[in-house]
mmCIF file of C-alpha atoms and ligand atoms in Angstrom:
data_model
loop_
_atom_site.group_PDB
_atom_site.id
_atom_site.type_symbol
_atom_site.label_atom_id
_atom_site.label_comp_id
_atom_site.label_asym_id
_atom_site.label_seq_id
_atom_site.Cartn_x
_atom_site.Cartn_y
_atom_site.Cartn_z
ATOM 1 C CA UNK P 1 93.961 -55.094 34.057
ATOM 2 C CA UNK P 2 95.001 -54.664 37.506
ATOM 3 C CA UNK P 3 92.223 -54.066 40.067
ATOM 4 C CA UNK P 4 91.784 -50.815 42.126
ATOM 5 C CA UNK P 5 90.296 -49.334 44.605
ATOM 6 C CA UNK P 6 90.607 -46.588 46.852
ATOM 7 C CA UNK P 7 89.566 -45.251 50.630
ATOM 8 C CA UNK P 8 89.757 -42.857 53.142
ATOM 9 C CA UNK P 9 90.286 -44.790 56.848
ATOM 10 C CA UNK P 10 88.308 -41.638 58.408
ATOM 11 C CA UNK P 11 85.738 -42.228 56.147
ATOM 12 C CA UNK P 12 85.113 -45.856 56.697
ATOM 13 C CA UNK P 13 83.462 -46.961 60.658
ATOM 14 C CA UNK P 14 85.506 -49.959 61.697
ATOM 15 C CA UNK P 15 86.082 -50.802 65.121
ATOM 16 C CA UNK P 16 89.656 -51.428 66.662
ATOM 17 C CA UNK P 17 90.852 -55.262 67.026
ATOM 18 C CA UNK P 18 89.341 -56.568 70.554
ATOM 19 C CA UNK P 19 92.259 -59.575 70.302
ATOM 20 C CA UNK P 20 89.476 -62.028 70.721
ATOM 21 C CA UNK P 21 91.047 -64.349 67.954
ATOM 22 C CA UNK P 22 88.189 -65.732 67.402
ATOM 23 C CA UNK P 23 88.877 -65.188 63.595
ATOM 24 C CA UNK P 24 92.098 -66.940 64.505
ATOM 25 C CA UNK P 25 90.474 -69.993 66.475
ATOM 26 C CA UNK P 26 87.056 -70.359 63.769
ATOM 27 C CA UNK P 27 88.582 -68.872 60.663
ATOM 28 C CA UNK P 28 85.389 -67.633 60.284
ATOM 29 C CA UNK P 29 86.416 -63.928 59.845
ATOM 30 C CA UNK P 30 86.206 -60.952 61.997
ATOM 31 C CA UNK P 31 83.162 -60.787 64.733
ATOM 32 C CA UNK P 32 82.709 -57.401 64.940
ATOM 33 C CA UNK P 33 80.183 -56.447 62.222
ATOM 34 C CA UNK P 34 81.372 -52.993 60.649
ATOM 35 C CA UNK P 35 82.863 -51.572 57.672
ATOM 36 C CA UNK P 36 85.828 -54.016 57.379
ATOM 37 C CA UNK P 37 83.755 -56.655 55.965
ATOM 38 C CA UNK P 38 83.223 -54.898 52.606
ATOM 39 C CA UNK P 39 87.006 -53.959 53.032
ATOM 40 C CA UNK P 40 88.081 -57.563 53.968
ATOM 41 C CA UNK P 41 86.525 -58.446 50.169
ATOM 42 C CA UNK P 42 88.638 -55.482 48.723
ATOM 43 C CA UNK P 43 92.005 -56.344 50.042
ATOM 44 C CA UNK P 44 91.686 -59.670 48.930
ATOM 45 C CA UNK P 45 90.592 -58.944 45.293
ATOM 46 C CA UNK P 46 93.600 -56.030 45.024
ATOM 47 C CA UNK P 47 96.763 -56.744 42.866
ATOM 48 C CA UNK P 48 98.454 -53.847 45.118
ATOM 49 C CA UNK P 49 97.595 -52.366 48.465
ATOM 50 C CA UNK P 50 99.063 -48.411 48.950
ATOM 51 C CA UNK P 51 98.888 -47.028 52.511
ATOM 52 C CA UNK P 52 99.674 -43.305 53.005
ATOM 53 C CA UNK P 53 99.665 -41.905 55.957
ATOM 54 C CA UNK P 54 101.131 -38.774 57.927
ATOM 55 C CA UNK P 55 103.734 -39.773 60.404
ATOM 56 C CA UNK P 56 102.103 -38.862 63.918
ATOM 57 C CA UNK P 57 104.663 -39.204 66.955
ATOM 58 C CA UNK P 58 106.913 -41.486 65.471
ATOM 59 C CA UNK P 59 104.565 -43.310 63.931
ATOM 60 C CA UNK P 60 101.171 -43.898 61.512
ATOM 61 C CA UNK P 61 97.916 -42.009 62.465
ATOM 62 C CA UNK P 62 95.175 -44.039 64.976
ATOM 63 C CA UNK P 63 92.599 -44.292 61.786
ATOM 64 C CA UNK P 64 95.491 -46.651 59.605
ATOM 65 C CA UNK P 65 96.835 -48.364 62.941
ATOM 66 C CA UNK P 66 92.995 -49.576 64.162
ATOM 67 C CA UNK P 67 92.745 -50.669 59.760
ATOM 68 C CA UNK P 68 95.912 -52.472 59.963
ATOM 69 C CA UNK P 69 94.960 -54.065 63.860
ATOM 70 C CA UNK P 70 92.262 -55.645 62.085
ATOM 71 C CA UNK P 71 94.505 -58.068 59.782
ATOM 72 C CA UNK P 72 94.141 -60.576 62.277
ATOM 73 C CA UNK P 73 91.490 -62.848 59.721
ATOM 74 C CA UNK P 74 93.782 -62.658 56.790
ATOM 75 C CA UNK P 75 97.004 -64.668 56.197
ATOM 76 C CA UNK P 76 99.399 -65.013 53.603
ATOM 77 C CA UNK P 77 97.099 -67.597 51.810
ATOM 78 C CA UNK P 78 95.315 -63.970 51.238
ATOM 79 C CA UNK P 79 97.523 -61.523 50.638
ATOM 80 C CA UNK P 80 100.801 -63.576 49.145
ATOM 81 C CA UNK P 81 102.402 -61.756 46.428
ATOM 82 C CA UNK P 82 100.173 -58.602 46.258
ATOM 83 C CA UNK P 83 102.252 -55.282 46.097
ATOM 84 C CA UNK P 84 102.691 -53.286 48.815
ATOM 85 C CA UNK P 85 103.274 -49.582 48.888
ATOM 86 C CA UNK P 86 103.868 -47.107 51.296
ATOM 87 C CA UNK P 87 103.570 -43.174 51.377
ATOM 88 C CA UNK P 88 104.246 -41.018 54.082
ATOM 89 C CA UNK P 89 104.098 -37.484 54.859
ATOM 90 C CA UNK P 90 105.961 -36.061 58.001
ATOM 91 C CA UNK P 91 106.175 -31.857 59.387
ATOM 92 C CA UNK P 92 110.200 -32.233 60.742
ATOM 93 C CA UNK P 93 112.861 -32.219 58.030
ATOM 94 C CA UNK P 94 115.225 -35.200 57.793
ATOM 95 C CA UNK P 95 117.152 -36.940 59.786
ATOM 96 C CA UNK P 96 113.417 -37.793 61.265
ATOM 97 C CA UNK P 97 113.430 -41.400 62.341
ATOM 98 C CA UNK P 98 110.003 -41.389 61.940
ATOM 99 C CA UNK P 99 109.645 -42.388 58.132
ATOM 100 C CA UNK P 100 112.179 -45.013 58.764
ATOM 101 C CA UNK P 101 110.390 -46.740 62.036
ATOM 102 C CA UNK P 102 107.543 -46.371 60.009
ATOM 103 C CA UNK P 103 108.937 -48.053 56.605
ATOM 104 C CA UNK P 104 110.586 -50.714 59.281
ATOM 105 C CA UNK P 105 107.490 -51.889 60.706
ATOM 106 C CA UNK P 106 105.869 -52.062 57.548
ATOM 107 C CA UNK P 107 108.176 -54.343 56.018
ATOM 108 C CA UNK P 108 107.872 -56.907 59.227
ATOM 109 C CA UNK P 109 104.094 -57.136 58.809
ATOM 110 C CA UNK P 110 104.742 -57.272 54.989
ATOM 111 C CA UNK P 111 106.958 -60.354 55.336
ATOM 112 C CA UNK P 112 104.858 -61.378 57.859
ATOM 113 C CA UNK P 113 101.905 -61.870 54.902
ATOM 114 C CA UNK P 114 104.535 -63.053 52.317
ATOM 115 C CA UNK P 115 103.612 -59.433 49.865
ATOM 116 C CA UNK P 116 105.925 -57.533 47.794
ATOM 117 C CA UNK P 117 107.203 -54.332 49.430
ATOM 118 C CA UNK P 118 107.608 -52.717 46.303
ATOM 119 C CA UNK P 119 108.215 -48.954 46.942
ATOM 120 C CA UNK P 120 107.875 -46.241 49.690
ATOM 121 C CA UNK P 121 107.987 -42.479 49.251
ATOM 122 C CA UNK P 122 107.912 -40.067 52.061
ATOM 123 C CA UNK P 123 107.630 -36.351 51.580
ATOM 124 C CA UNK P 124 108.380 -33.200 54.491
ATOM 125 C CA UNK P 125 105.404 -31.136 54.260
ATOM 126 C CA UNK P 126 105.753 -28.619 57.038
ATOM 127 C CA UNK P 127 109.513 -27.819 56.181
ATOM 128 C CA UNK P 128 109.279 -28.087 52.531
ATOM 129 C CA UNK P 129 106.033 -27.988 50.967
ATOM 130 C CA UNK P 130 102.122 -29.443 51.361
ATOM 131 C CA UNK P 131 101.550 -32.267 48.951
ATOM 132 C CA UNK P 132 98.957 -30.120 47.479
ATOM 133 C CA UNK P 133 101.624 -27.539 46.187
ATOM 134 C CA UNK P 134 104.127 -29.788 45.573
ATOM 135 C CA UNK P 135 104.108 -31.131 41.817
ATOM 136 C CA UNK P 136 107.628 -32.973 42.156
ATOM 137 C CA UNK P 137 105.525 -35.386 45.056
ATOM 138 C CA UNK P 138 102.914 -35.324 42.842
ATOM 139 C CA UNK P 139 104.459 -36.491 39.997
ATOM 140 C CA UNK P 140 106.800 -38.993 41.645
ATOM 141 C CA UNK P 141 103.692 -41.131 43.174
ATOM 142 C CA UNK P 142 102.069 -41.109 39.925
ATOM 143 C CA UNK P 143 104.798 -42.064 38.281
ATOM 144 C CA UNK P 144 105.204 -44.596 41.042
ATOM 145 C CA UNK P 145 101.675 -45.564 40.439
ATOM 146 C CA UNK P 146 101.769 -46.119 36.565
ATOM 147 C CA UNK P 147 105.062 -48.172 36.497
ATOM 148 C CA UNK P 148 104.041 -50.607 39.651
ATOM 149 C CA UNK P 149 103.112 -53.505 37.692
ATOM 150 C CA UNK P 150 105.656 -52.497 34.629
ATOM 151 C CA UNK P 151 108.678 -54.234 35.882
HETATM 152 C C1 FMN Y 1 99.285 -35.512 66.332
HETATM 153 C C2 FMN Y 1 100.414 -35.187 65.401
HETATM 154 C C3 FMN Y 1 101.645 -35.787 65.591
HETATM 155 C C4 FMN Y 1 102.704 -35.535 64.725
HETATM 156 N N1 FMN Y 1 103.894 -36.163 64.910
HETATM 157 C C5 FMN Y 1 104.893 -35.951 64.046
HETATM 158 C C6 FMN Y 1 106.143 -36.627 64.195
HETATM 159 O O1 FMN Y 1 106.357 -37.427 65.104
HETATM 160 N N2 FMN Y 1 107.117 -36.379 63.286
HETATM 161 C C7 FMN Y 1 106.932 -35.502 62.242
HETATM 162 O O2 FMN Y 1 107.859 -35.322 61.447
HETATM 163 N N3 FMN Y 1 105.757 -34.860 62.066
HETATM 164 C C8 FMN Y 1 104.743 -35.062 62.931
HETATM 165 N N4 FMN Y 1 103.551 -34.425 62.764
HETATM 166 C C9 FMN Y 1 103.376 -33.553 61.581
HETATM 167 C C10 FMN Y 1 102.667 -34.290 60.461
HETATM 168 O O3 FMN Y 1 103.321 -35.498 60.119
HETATM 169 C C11 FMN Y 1 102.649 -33.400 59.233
HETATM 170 O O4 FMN Y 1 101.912 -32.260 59.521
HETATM 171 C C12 FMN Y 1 102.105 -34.156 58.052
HETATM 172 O O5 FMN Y 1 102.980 -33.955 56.989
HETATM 173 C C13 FMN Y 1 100.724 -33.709 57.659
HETATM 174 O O6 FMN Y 1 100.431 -34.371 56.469
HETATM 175 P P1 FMN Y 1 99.119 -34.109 55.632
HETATM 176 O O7 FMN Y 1 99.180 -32.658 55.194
HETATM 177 O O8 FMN Y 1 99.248 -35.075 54.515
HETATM 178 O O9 FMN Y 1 97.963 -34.386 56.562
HETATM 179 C C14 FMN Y 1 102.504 -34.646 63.633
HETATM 180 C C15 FMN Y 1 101.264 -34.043 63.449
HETATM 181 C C16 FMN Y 1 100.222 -34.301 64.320
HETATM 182 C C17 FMN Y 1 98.873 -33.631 64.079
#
């Protein structure tokens, strides 16, 4: 059985990255005590990690940049292998580079940790429809969801 959890960046208090490296330097984790310790322990025990995120200006909101800024302690010893998925929601219909700079700069850090980019999925919500109304986005990502470790 494949391990799961779930959270909401807003949700969570976790500090931005203050590129210290002293997690780098002592491998003794992050300094800055906050929420990201009890997350630290989640990403590590995951089979899969899924980000979604809107696309702000060309890019992911502040809340999943500051989340993903605080990497720095882990390294491919931690994450190698795990699945990686990506959803995206964006308000200007295609062509909209911003799904694709976004998908693009996932898959560096991705290799970076030596995961599995498995899947993205990116959905116009302004131009087309809000997730919340649309049942062919729905469906997709669950579908996307139950087949992730059927392959
Ligand atoms: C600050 C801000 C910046 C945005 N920048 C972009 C953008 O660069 N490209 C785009 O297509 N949509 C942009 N949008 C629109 C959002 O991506 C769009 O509303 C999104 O689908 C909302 O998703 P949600 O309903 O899941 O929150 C922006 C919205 C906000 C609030």
């Amino acid at each position: 059985m494949q391990r799961s959890a779930g959270c909401f960046c807003r949700k969570k208090t976790f500090e931005p990255c203050r590129g210290c490296y002293t997690c780098v330097e002592t491998k003794g984790g992050c300094v800055i005590q906050d929420d990201m310790h009890i997350l630290y322990q989640k990403i590590i025990a995951a089979d899969a990690l899924v980000f979604a995120t809107p696309i702000y200006w060309w890019s992911i909101t502040a809340q999943l940049k500051t989340f993903v800024d605080r990497f720095c302690p882990l390294s491919s010893e931690d994450l190698k292998g795990k699945k990686f998925v990506l959803l995206m929601t964006y308000g200007a219909a295609l062509p909209n580079s911003g799904p694709e700079m976004v998908e693009n700069m996932f898959k560096e850090i991705i290799n970076n940790f030596e995961m599995d980019f498995v899947q993205v999925y990116s959905t116009c919500t302004e131009e087309y429809l809000p997730v919340a109304e649309n049942k062919d986005a729905q469906d997709t990502v669950y579908d996307l969801g139950k087949n992730l470790f059927v392959r």
